[in-house]
């Protein structure tokens, strides 16, 4: 399919646009062949493909520890989790393709173009405790976001999210269990998990994106019911859920300003270092270059497999190739 | 295999249907790319049935599916929409009768 043109302000038929927005307001599900404004298609393609890329690149920091898992149980859990993340990427690519862009092109935009992925995967996994903290905090934050997206107005996205949410609870629980185990272990183990929490806490809060006042795409996505809650609301929900979980296993969160607001029941937290966030988004996080290099290497070294399978199919089952 | 802007090839697309245990009907799960039917089935198994979600899998070349068009959803489904007498609520039963 042709590369999508990017007109600055697509002019839409005002009647169709009003009808479409009324459908969103009524909470109806938008399906692939329904009429939709070009901007909805573009925003969703960007958001969903970014999400899919994140799932796939997310396999790297955890995959880093598979060979060094301390026992067979943990190793099996970690392999299963990393495999799930690959599956999540595929669910979302499949949903994104229904908007009219081939997966090959989406992956191309990511590996050789300007497509982004979640900032969180540009941090290194320095110790085994990072594996627990990623499951607990990073998957925990993803669950808060994805639970909302399971109600997104675009049917294929919402359905992919429902499938993903069913699997994420395993991810979070195995991580939390790992953290709890280390937290009641030797002083060295406890120090290791506390250090991992200290390093991952703020990047986890950044996963929800910029403040609402500073989030360029938020207004459209909220108006069209792709998102139902703002970045700041989701972040607050995550903090409220996580503070008691940290307390329960005797770990602290690295924020001197963290305190319970009795009136609202919210845990108030300090200001995020947005300069760090912006640097990571701009490609200057600790692991940006390694991540993209590892993904390109995997993609390029797998090329012969894709080509061989296609050649085999063409030789033995010529009918199958006519499908798409 | 279609070729993307930088020579990136992509296998054909297949729609995946899974049947849950317990005599449920097959339901659309999503899609996979695969060069042939056999690999489509294997990919579908790995992507959509990692937790015993299915006892049966169908994969269908996406291009083989014929779908109703959203534009004429109204008129197309009309014959089913104006016949309230097809629903049990259309019929009155005497007050106090519980068998219904
Ligand atoms: Fe995931
Ligand atoms: Fe996950």
Short mmCIF file of C-alpha atoms and ligand atoms in Angstrom, two decimals:
data_model
loop_
_atom_site.label_atom_id
_atom_site.label_comp_id
_atom_site.label_asym_id
_atom_site.label_seq_id
_atom_site.Cartn_x
_atom_site.Cartn_y
_atom_site.Cartn_z
CA UNK A 1 0.00 0.00 0.00
CA UNK A 2 1.10 3.53 -0.68
CA UNK A 3 2.85 5.56 1.99
CA UNK A 4 0.23 7.67 3.71
CA UNK A 5 0.20 11.29 2.66
CA UNK A 6 0.33 13.73 5.53
CA UNK A 7 -1.80 16.76 4.77
CA UNK A 8 -1.50 19.39 7.50
CA UNK A 9 -5.23 19.73 8.11
CA UNK A 10 -7.35 17.17 6.32
CA UNK A 11 -10.62 18.66 5.21
CA UNK A 12 -13.43 16.33 6.12
CA UNK A 13 -17.03 16.29 5.03
CA UNK A 14 -18.62 18.17 7.96
CA UNK A 15 -21.78 16.02 7.89
CA UNK A 16 -19.85 12.78 8.03
CA UNK A 17 -17.56 14.18 10.69
CA UNK A 18 -20.51 15.20 12.88
CA UNK A 19 -22.06 11.77 12.41
CA UNK A 20 -18.78 10.10 13.34
CA UNK A 21 -18.33 12.22 16.47
CA UNK A 22 -21.91 11.50 17.51
CA UNK A 23 -21.15 7.79 17.22
CA UNK A 24 -18.08 8.22 19.44
CA UNK A 25 -20.16 10.19 21.95
CA UNK A 26 -22.77 7.44 22.07
CA UNK A 27 -20.00 4.98 22.89
CA UNK A 28 -20.37 3.06 19.64
CA UNK A 29 -17.50 0.96 18.36
CA UNK A 30 -15.80 2.11 15.17
CA UNK A 31 -14.91 -0.80 12.88
CA UNK A 32 -12.27 -0.93 10.11
CA UNK A 33 -14.59 -0.36 7.15
CA UNK A 34 -16.61 2.42 8.82
CA UNK A 35 -16.08 5.99 7.72
CA UNK A 36 -13.57 7.79 9.94
CA UNK A 37 -11.77 11.14 9.71
CA UNK A 38 -8.26 10.85 8.28
CA UNK A 39 -6.90 12.34 11.48
CA UNK A 40 -8.49 9.55 13.54
CA UNK A 41 -6.92 6.99 11.22
CA UNK A 42 -3.53 8.70 11.41
CA UNK A 43 -3.54 9.25 15.16
CA UNK A 44 -4.61 5.67 15.79
CA UNK A 45 -2.06 4.24 13.37
CA UNK A 46 0.62 6.23 15.17
CA UNK A 47 -0.58 5.31 18.66
CA UNK A 48 -1.23 1.62 17.96
CA UNK A 49 1.96 0.99 16.03
CA UNK A 50 3.93 2.77 18.75
CA UNK A 51 2.26 0.47 21.26
CA UNK A 52 3.07 -2.62 19.15
CA UNK A 53 6.73 -1.57 18.76
CA UNK A 54 6.90 -1.10 22.56
CA UNK A 55 5.66 -4.62 23.22
CA UNK A 56 8.33 -6.05 20.93
CA UNK A 57 11.25 -3.92 22.08
CA UNK A 58 10.09 -4.68 25.64
CA UNK A 59 11.28 -8.24 25.12
CA UNK A 60 14.90 -7.05 25.13
CA UNK A 61 15.49 -5.79 28.69
CA UNK A 62 13.89 -8.90 30.17
CA UNK A 63 15.30 -11.30 27.60
CA UNK A 64 18.67 -10.06 28.84
CA UNK A 65 18.17 -12.11 32.05
CA UNK A 66 16.68 -15.37 30.75
CA UNK A 67 20.00 -17.22 30.73
CA UNK A 68 20.79 -15.94 34.22
CA UNK A 69 17.50 -16.63 36.00
CA UNK A 70 18.38 -18.05 39.44
CA UNK A 71 16.22 -21.17 39.17
CA UNK A 72 14.11 -23.14 36.73
CA UNK A 73 10.77 -21.80 37.98
CA UNK A 74 11.81 -18.20 37.49
CA UNK A 75 13.32 -19.04 34.13
CA UNK A 76 10.10 -20.65 32.88
CA UNK A 77 8.06 -17.65 34.12
CA UNK A 78 10.38 -15.20 32.41
CA UNK A 79 10.42 -17.06 29.08
CA UNK A 80 6.61 -17.24 29.13
CA UNK A 81 6.33 -13.55 29.93
CA UNK A 82 8.75 -12.49 27.21
CA UNK A 83 6.90 -14.71 24.73
CA UNK A 84 3.62 -13.04 25.76
CA UNK A 85 5.10 -9.62 25.00
CA UNK A 86 5.95 -10.79 21.49
CA UNK A 87 2.35 -11.96 21.19
CA UNK A 88 1.08 -8.59 22.39
CA UNK A 89 3.08 -6.91 19.68
CA UNK A 90 1.49 -9.20 17.09
CA UNK A 91 -2.08 -8.62 18.40
CA UNK A 92 -1.60 -4.88 18.08
CA UNK A 93 0.13 -4.98 14.69
CA UNK A 94 -2.80 -7.03 13.46
CA UNK A 95 -5.20 -4.39 14.80
CA UNK A 96 -3.16 -1.56 13.29
CA UNK A 97 -3.15 -3.18 9.86
CA UNK A 98 -6.94 -2.91 9.74
CA UNK A 99 -6.40 0.86 9.44
CA UNK A 100 -4.72 0.30 6.10
CA UNK A 101 -0.96 0.15 6.70
CA UNK A 102 0.91 -3.14 6.24
CA UNK A 103 2.85 -4.56 9.15
CA UNK A 104 5.99 -4.61 6.99
CA UNK A 105 5.68 -0.88 6.51
CA UNK A 106 5.00 -0.23 10.22
CA UNK A 107 8.07 -2.24 11.20
CA UNK A 108 10.05 -0.43 8.57
CA UNK A 109 9.02 2.95 10.00
CA UNK A 110 10.19 1.76 13.38
CA UNK A 111 13.49 0.13 12.43
CA UNK A 112 14.60 2.62 9.80
CA UNK A 113 12.31 5.62 10.25
CA UNK A 114 11.05 7.88 12.96
CA UNK A 115 8.38 5.75 14.66
CA UNK A 116 8.70 5.79 18.45
CA UNK A 117 8.17 3.30 21.26
CA UNK A 118 7.71 3.63 25.01
CA UNK A 119 10.52 5.51 26.75
CA UNK A 120 10.66 2.90 29.51
CA UNK A 121 12.46 0.30 27.40
CA UNK A 122 15.46 2.54 26.99
CA UNK A 123 16.66 1.82 30.51
CA UNK A 124 19.07 -1.04 31.28
CA UNK A 125 18.30 -4.11 33.41
CA UNK A 126 21.32 -4.05 35.69
CA UNK A 127 20.45 -6.75 38.23
CA UNK A 128 18.11 -9.71 38.60
CA UNK A 129 15.88 -7.56 40.82
CA UNK A 130 15.13 -5.38 37.78
CA UNK A 131 13.16 -8.31 36.34
CA UNK A 132 10.87 -8.30 39.37
CA UNK A 133 10.51 -4.53 39.37
CA UNK A 134 9.69 -4.44 35.65
CA UNK A 135 6.87 -6.95 36.15
CA UNK A 136 5.53 -5.10 39.17
CA UNK A 137 5.91 -1.47 38.09
CA UNK A 138 6.23 -1.43 34.30
CA UNK A 139 3.58 -4.06 33.64
CA UNK A 140 1.57 -2.57 36.50
CA UNK A 141 1.59 0.82 34.78
CA UNK A 142 0.80 -0.85 31.45
CA UNK A 143 -2.23 -2.54 33.01
CA UNK A 144 -3.63 0.80 34.20
CA UNK A 145 -3.26 2.21 30.70
CA UNK A 146 -4.46 -0.88 28.84
CA UNK A 147 -7.51 -1.38 31.05
CA UNK A 148 -8.66 2.04 29.85
CA UNK A 149 -7.77 1.23 26.23
CA UNK A 150 -9.91 -1.92 26.39
CA UNK A 151 -12.80 0.58 26.06
CA UNK A 152 -11.25 2.46 23.13
CA UNK A 153 -13.66 3.50 20.39
CA UNK A 154 -11.75 1.56 17.73
CA UNK A 155 -12.94 -2.05 17.83
CA UNK A 156 -9.75 -3.86 16.78
CA UNK A 157 -7.69 -1.89 19.33
CA UNK A 158 -10.16 -2.51 22.15
CA UNK A 159 -10.34 -6.22 21.39
CA UNK A 160 -6.54 -6.55 21.31
CA UNK A 161 -6.42 -4.79 24.70
CA UNK A 162 -8.96 -7.16 26.24
CA UNK A 163 -6.83 -10.09 25.14
CA UNK A 164 -3.69 -8.41 26.50
CA UNK A 165 -5.20 -7.42 29.85
CA UNK A 166 -6.04 -11.08 30.53
CA UNK A 167 -2.34 -11.89 30.25
CA UNK A 168 -0.86 -8.87 32.01
CA UNK A 169 -1.99 -9.92 35.47
CA UNK A 170 0.38 -12.86 35.31
CA UNK A 171 3.18 -10.45 34.33
CA UNK A 172 2.55 -8.16 37.24
CA UNK A 173 2.08 -10.90 39.82
CA UNK A 174 5.21 -12.81 38.91
CA UNK A 175 7.14 -9.54 39.20
CA UNK A 176 5.61 -8.58 42.52
CA UNK A 177 6.21 -12.07 43.89
CA UNK A 178 9.85 -11.82 42.83
CA UNK A 179 10.21 -8.43 44.56
CA UNK A 180 8.51 -9.68 47.72
CA UNK A 181 10.84 -12.69 47.80
CA UNK A 182 13.95 -10.52 47.51
CA UNK A 183 12.56 -7.99 50.00
CA UNK A 184 12.36 -10.65 52.71
CA UNK A 185 15.69 -12.23 51.72
CA UNK A 186 19.23 -11.43 52.84
CA UNK A 187 20.21 -7.78 53.45
CA UNK A 188 22.04 -7.84 50.10
CA UNK A 189 18.92 -9.09 48.29
CA UNK A 190 16.77 -6.46 49.97
CA UNK A 191 19.25 -3.75 49.03
CA UNK A 192 19.29 -5.02 45.44
CA UNK A 193 15.51 -4.85 45.05
CA UNK A 194 15.32 -1.44 46.74
CA UNK A 195 17.96 -0.15 44.35
CA UNK A 196 15.98 -1.49 41.39
CA UNK A 197 12.81 0.22 42.67
CA UNK A 198 14.74 3.46 43.07
CA UNK A 199 15.90 3.32 39.46
CA UNK A 200 12.58 2.26 37.89
CA UNK A 201 10.07 4.31 39.87
CA UNK A 202 10.35 7.61 38.03
CA UNK A 203 10.67 6.11 34.54
CA UNK A 204 7.50 4.11 35.34
CA UNK A 205 5.61 7.32 36.14
CA UNK A 206 6.86 8.78 32.85
CA UNK A 207 5.22 5.91 30.98
CA UNK A 208 1.89 7.74 31.20
CA UNK A 209 3.27 10.53 29.06
CA UNK A 210 3.46 14.29 29.54
CA UNK A 211 1.10 16.34 31.66
CA UNK A 212 -2.28 16.78 30.00
CA UNK A 213 -1.54 20.45 29.42
CA UNK A 214 1.53 19.40 27.50
CA UNK A 215 0.26 16.41 25.56
CA UNK A 216 -0.20 17.31 21.89
CA UNK A 217 -2.42 14.38 20.88
CA UNK A 218 -4.51 14.02 24.03
CA UNK A 219 -7.41 16.29 23.11
CA UNK A 220 -8.28 14.46 19.88
CA UNK A 221 -7.82 11.04 21.43
CA UNK A 222 -10.09 11.96 24.34
CA UNK A 223 -12.72 13.58 22.12
CA UNK A 224 -12.85 10.51 19.90
CA UNK A 225 -12.94 8.19 22.92
CA UNK A 226 -9.75 6.38 21.99
CA UNK A 227 -8.70 7.36 25.50
CA UNK A 228 -11.23 7.86 28.28
CA UNK A 229 -8.88 9.21 30.91
CA UNK A 230 -6.09 11.73 30.85
CA UNK A 231 -2.40 10.94 31.35
CA UNK A 232 -2.39 12.58 34.78
CA UNK A 233 -5.49 10.71 35.95
CA UNK A 234 -3.98 7.39 34.93
CA UNK A 235 -0.68 8.24 36.58
CA UNK A 236 -2.46 9.11 39.82
CA UNK A 237 -4.36 5.85 39.72
CA UNK A 238 -1.11 3.93 39.28
CA UNK A 239 0.53 5.72 42.23
CA UNK A 240 -2.50 5.07 44.42
CA UNK A 241 -2.41 1.37 43.59
CA UNK A 242 1.34 1.00 43.99
CA UNK A 243 2.13 2.78 47.27
CA UNK A 244 0.31 0.23 49.46
CA UNK A 245 1.92 -2.61 47.49
CA UNK A 246 5.38 -1.20 48.24
CA UNK A 247 4.49 -0.76 51.91
CA UNK A 248 3.22 -4.33 52.13
CA UNK A 249 6.63 -5.75 51.19
CA UNK A 250 8.68 -3.21 53.14
CA UNK A 251 10.09 -1.23 50.22
CA UNK A 252 10.16 2.54 49.86
CA UNK A 253 9.54 4.69 46.80
CA UNK A 254 12.21 7.29 46.03
CA UNK A 255 10.08 10.40 46.42
CA UNK A 256 10.37 12.60 49.54
CA UNK A 257 7.17 14.42 48.54
CA UNK A 258 5.01 11.31 48.51
CA UNK A 259 2.18 11.73 51.00
CA UNK A 260 -1.44 10.78 51.38
CA UNK A 261 -3.96 13.54 50.79
CA UNK A 262 -6.59 12.71 53.38
CA UNK A 263 -9.27 14.72 51.62
CA UNK A 264 -9.04 13.01 48.24
CA UNK A 265 -7.44 9.70 49.20
CA UNK A 266 -4.78 10.33 46.54
CA UNK A 267 -1.08 9.82 47.12
CA UNK A 268 0.47 13.14 46.17
CA UNK A 269 3.86 12.81 44.50
CA UNK A 270 6.73 15.08 43.51
CA UNK A 271 7.42 16.61 40.12
CA UNK A 272 8.69 14.35 37.36
CA UNK A 273 12.01 15.29 35.74
CA UNK A 274 10.64 16.02 32.28
CA UNK A 275 14.07 16.87 30.90
CA UNK A 276 15.00 13.21 31.39
CA UNK A 277 11.78 12.11 29.70
CA UNK A 278 12.36 14.41 26.74
CA UNK A 279 15.95 13.26 26.38
CA UNK A 280 14.88 9.60 26.26
CA UNK A 281 12.09 10.33 23.77
CA UNK A 282 14.58 12.23 21.62
CA UNK A 283 16.76 9.12 21.41
CA UNK A 284 19.26 9.92 24.14
CA UNK A 285 18.25 7.52 26.88
CA UNK A 286 20.81 5.07 28.28
CA UNK A 287 19.81 2.23 25.92
CA UNK A 288 18.17 3.81 22.83
CA UNK A 289 20.98 2.96 20.45
CA UNK A 290 21.46 -0.59 21.71
CA UNK A 291 17.75 -1.32 21.52
CA UNK A 292 17.30 -0.24 17.94
CA UNK A 293 20.54 -1.94 16.91
CA UNK A 294 19.40 -5.21 18.52
CA UNK A 295 16.01 -5.02 16.77
CA UNK A 296 17.57 -4.29 13.39
CA UNK A 297 20.02 -7.15 13.82
CA UNK A 298 17.23 -9.59 14.69
CA UNK A 299 15.11 -8.39 11.78
CA UNK A 300 17.91 -8.54 9.24
CA UNK A 301 19.30 -11.86 10.42
CA UNK A 302 15.80 -13.33 10.16
CA UNK A 303 15.35 -12.20 6.56
CA UNK A 304 16.54 -15.47 5.05
CA UNK A 305 13.93 -17.39 7.08
CA UNK A 306 11.13 -15.19 5.77
CA UNK A 307 12.42 -15.48 2.24
CA UNK A 308 12.92 -19.24 2.42
CA UNK A 309 9.42 -19.80 3.79
CA UNK A 310 7.92 -17.63 1.08
CA UNK A 311 9.91 -19.44 -1.62
CA UNK A 312 8.82 -22.81 -0.24
CA UNK A 313 5.19 -21.71 -0.21
CA UNK A 314 5.42 -20.41 -3.77
CA UNK A 315 6.86 -23.73 -4.93
CA UNK A 316 4.49 -26.07 -3.11
CA UNK A 317 1.25 -24.18 -2.60
CA UNK A 318 0.95 -21.50 -5.24
CA UNK A 319 -2.70 -20.94 -4.26
CA UNK A 320 -1.83 -19.67 -0.77
CA UNK A 321 0.13 -16.72 -2.13
CA UNK A 322 -2.91 -15.36 -3.93
CA UNK A 323 -4.69 -14.70 -0.66
CA UNK A 324 -3.39 -11.27 0.17
CA UNK B 1 5.01 -11.66 -0.81
CA UNK B 2 4.31 -7.92 -1.07
CA UNK B 3 7.29 -5.61 -0.82
CA UNK B 4 7.42 -2.51 1.37
CA UNK B 5 9.15 0.80 0.69
CA UNK B 6 12.61 -0.44 1.65
CA UNK B 7 12.31 -3.86 0.10
CA UNK B 8 10.73 -5.30 3.24
CA UNK B 9 8.69 -8.34 2.30
CA UNK B 10 5.51 -9.38 4.06
CA UNK B 11 3.77 -12.74 4.00
CA UNK B 12 0.07 -12.95 3.12
CA UNK B 13 -2.53 -12.22 5.81
CA UNK B 14 -4.79 -14.88 7.34
CA UNK B 15 -7.78 -14.39 9.63
CA UNK B 16 -7.76 -16.62 12.71
CA UNK B 17 -10.83 -18.18 14.35
CA UNK B 18 -10.59 -20.06 17.64
CA UNK B 19 -13.09 -22.39 19.23
CA UNK B 20 -13.13 -22.32 23.02
CA UNK B 21 -13.63 -25.60 24.91
CA UNK B 22 -17.17 -26.61 25.82
CA UNK B 23 -18.84 -26.61 22.43
CA UNK B 24 -18.56 -22.87 21.80
CA UNK B 25 -18.73 -21.56 18.22
CA UNK B 26 -15.57 -20.49 16.42
CA UNK B 27 -14.88 -16.83 17.04
CA UNK B 28 -12.65 -14.35 15.23
CA UNK B 29 -9.44 -13.89 17.26
CA UNK B 30 -7.30 -11.72 14.99
CA UNK B 31 -4.94 -12.30 12.11
CA UNK B 32 -1.46 -13.59 11.36
CA UNK B 33 0.95 -13.33 8.47
CA UNK B 34 2.18 -16.62 7.03
CA UNK B 35 3.53 -17.88 3.72
CA UNK B 36 1.23 -20.90 3.64
CA UNK B 37 -1.68 -22.57 5.42
CA UNK B 38 0.47 -24.86 7.55
CA UNK B 39 2.61 -22.04 8.94
CA UNK B 40 -0.52 -19.90 9.34
CA UNK B 41 -1.95 -22.58 11.63
CA UNK B 42 1.26 -22.82 13.63
CA UNK B 43 1.59 -19.04 13.95
CA UNK B 44 -2.07 -18.78 14.96
CA UNK B 45 -1.51 -21.44 17.63
CA UNK B 46 1.51 -19.59 19.04
CA UNK B 47 -0.13 -16.16 18.95
CA UNK B 48 -3.72 -16.89 19.98
CA UNK B 49 -3.72 -20.08 22.08
CA UNK B 50 -0.92 -19.89 24.64
CA UNK B 51 -3.31 -20.61 27.52
CA UNK B 52 -5.61 -23.35 26.36
CA UNK B 53 -8.02 -20.88 24.80
CA UNK B 54 -8.89 -23.18 21.93
CA UNK B 55 -9.68 -26.77 21.02
CA UNK B 56 -9.90 -25.95 17.32
CA UNK B 57 -8.39 -23.34 15.01
CA UNK B 58 -9.41 -22.07 11.57
CA UNK B 59 -7.21 -19.92 9.39
CA UNK B 60 -8.71 -18.29 6.31
CA UNK B 61 -6.92 -16.17 3.69
CA UNK B 62 -8.11 -12.63 4.54
CA UNK B 63 -8.94 -11.95 0.91
CA UNK B 64 -11.36 -14.88 0.85
CA UNK B 65 -13.73 -13.29 3.36
CA UNK B 66 -16.80 -11.62 1.89
CA UNK B 67 -18.26 -9.02 4.24
CA UNK B 68 -21.37 -6.87 4.30
CA UNK B 69 -20.61 -3.21 3.72
CA UNK B 70 -21.00 -0.86 6.69
CA UNK B 71 -22.69 1.73 4.45
CA UNK B 72 -25.73 -0.41 3.78
CA UNK B 73 -25.86 -1.97 7.23
CA UNK B 74 -29.27 -0.35 7.78
CA UNK B 75 -31.14 -1.48 4.66
CA UNK B 76 -29.27 -4.79 4.50
CA UNK B 77 -30.43 -5.86 7.95
CA UNK B 78 -33.86 -4.26 7.66
CA UNK B 79 -35.78 -7.49 7.12
CA UNK B 80 -34.85 -8.51 10.65
CA UNK B 81 -35.56 -5.19 12.32
CA UNK B 82 -39.26 -4.58 11.68
CA UNK B 83 -40.69 -7.86 12.94
CA UNK B 84 -41.20 -7.50 16.70
CA UNK B 85 -43.53 -10.52 16.58
CA UNK B 86 -40.43 -12.68 16.29
CA UNK B 87 -39.63 -11.87 19.93
CA UNK B 88 -41.40 -13.50 22.87
CA UNK B 89 -41.97 -10.10 24.52
CA UNK B 90 -44.44 -9.31 21.71
CA UNK B 91 -46.95 -11.73 23.26
CA UNK B 92 -49.02 -11.12 26.37
CA UNK B 93 -49.60 -13.77 28.98
CA UNK B 94 -52.24 -13.56 31.73
CA UNK B 95 -51.06 -11.75 34.88
CA UNK B 96 -49.57 -14.06 37.47
CA UNK B 97 -48.69 -16.92 35.14
CA UNK B 98 -45.10 -17.87 35.94
CA UNK B 99 -44.39 -20.64 33.45
CA UNK B 100 -43.02 -18.17 30.91
FE1 LIG C 1 2.54 -6.53 27.05
FE1 LIG C 2 3.39 -7.43 30.06
#
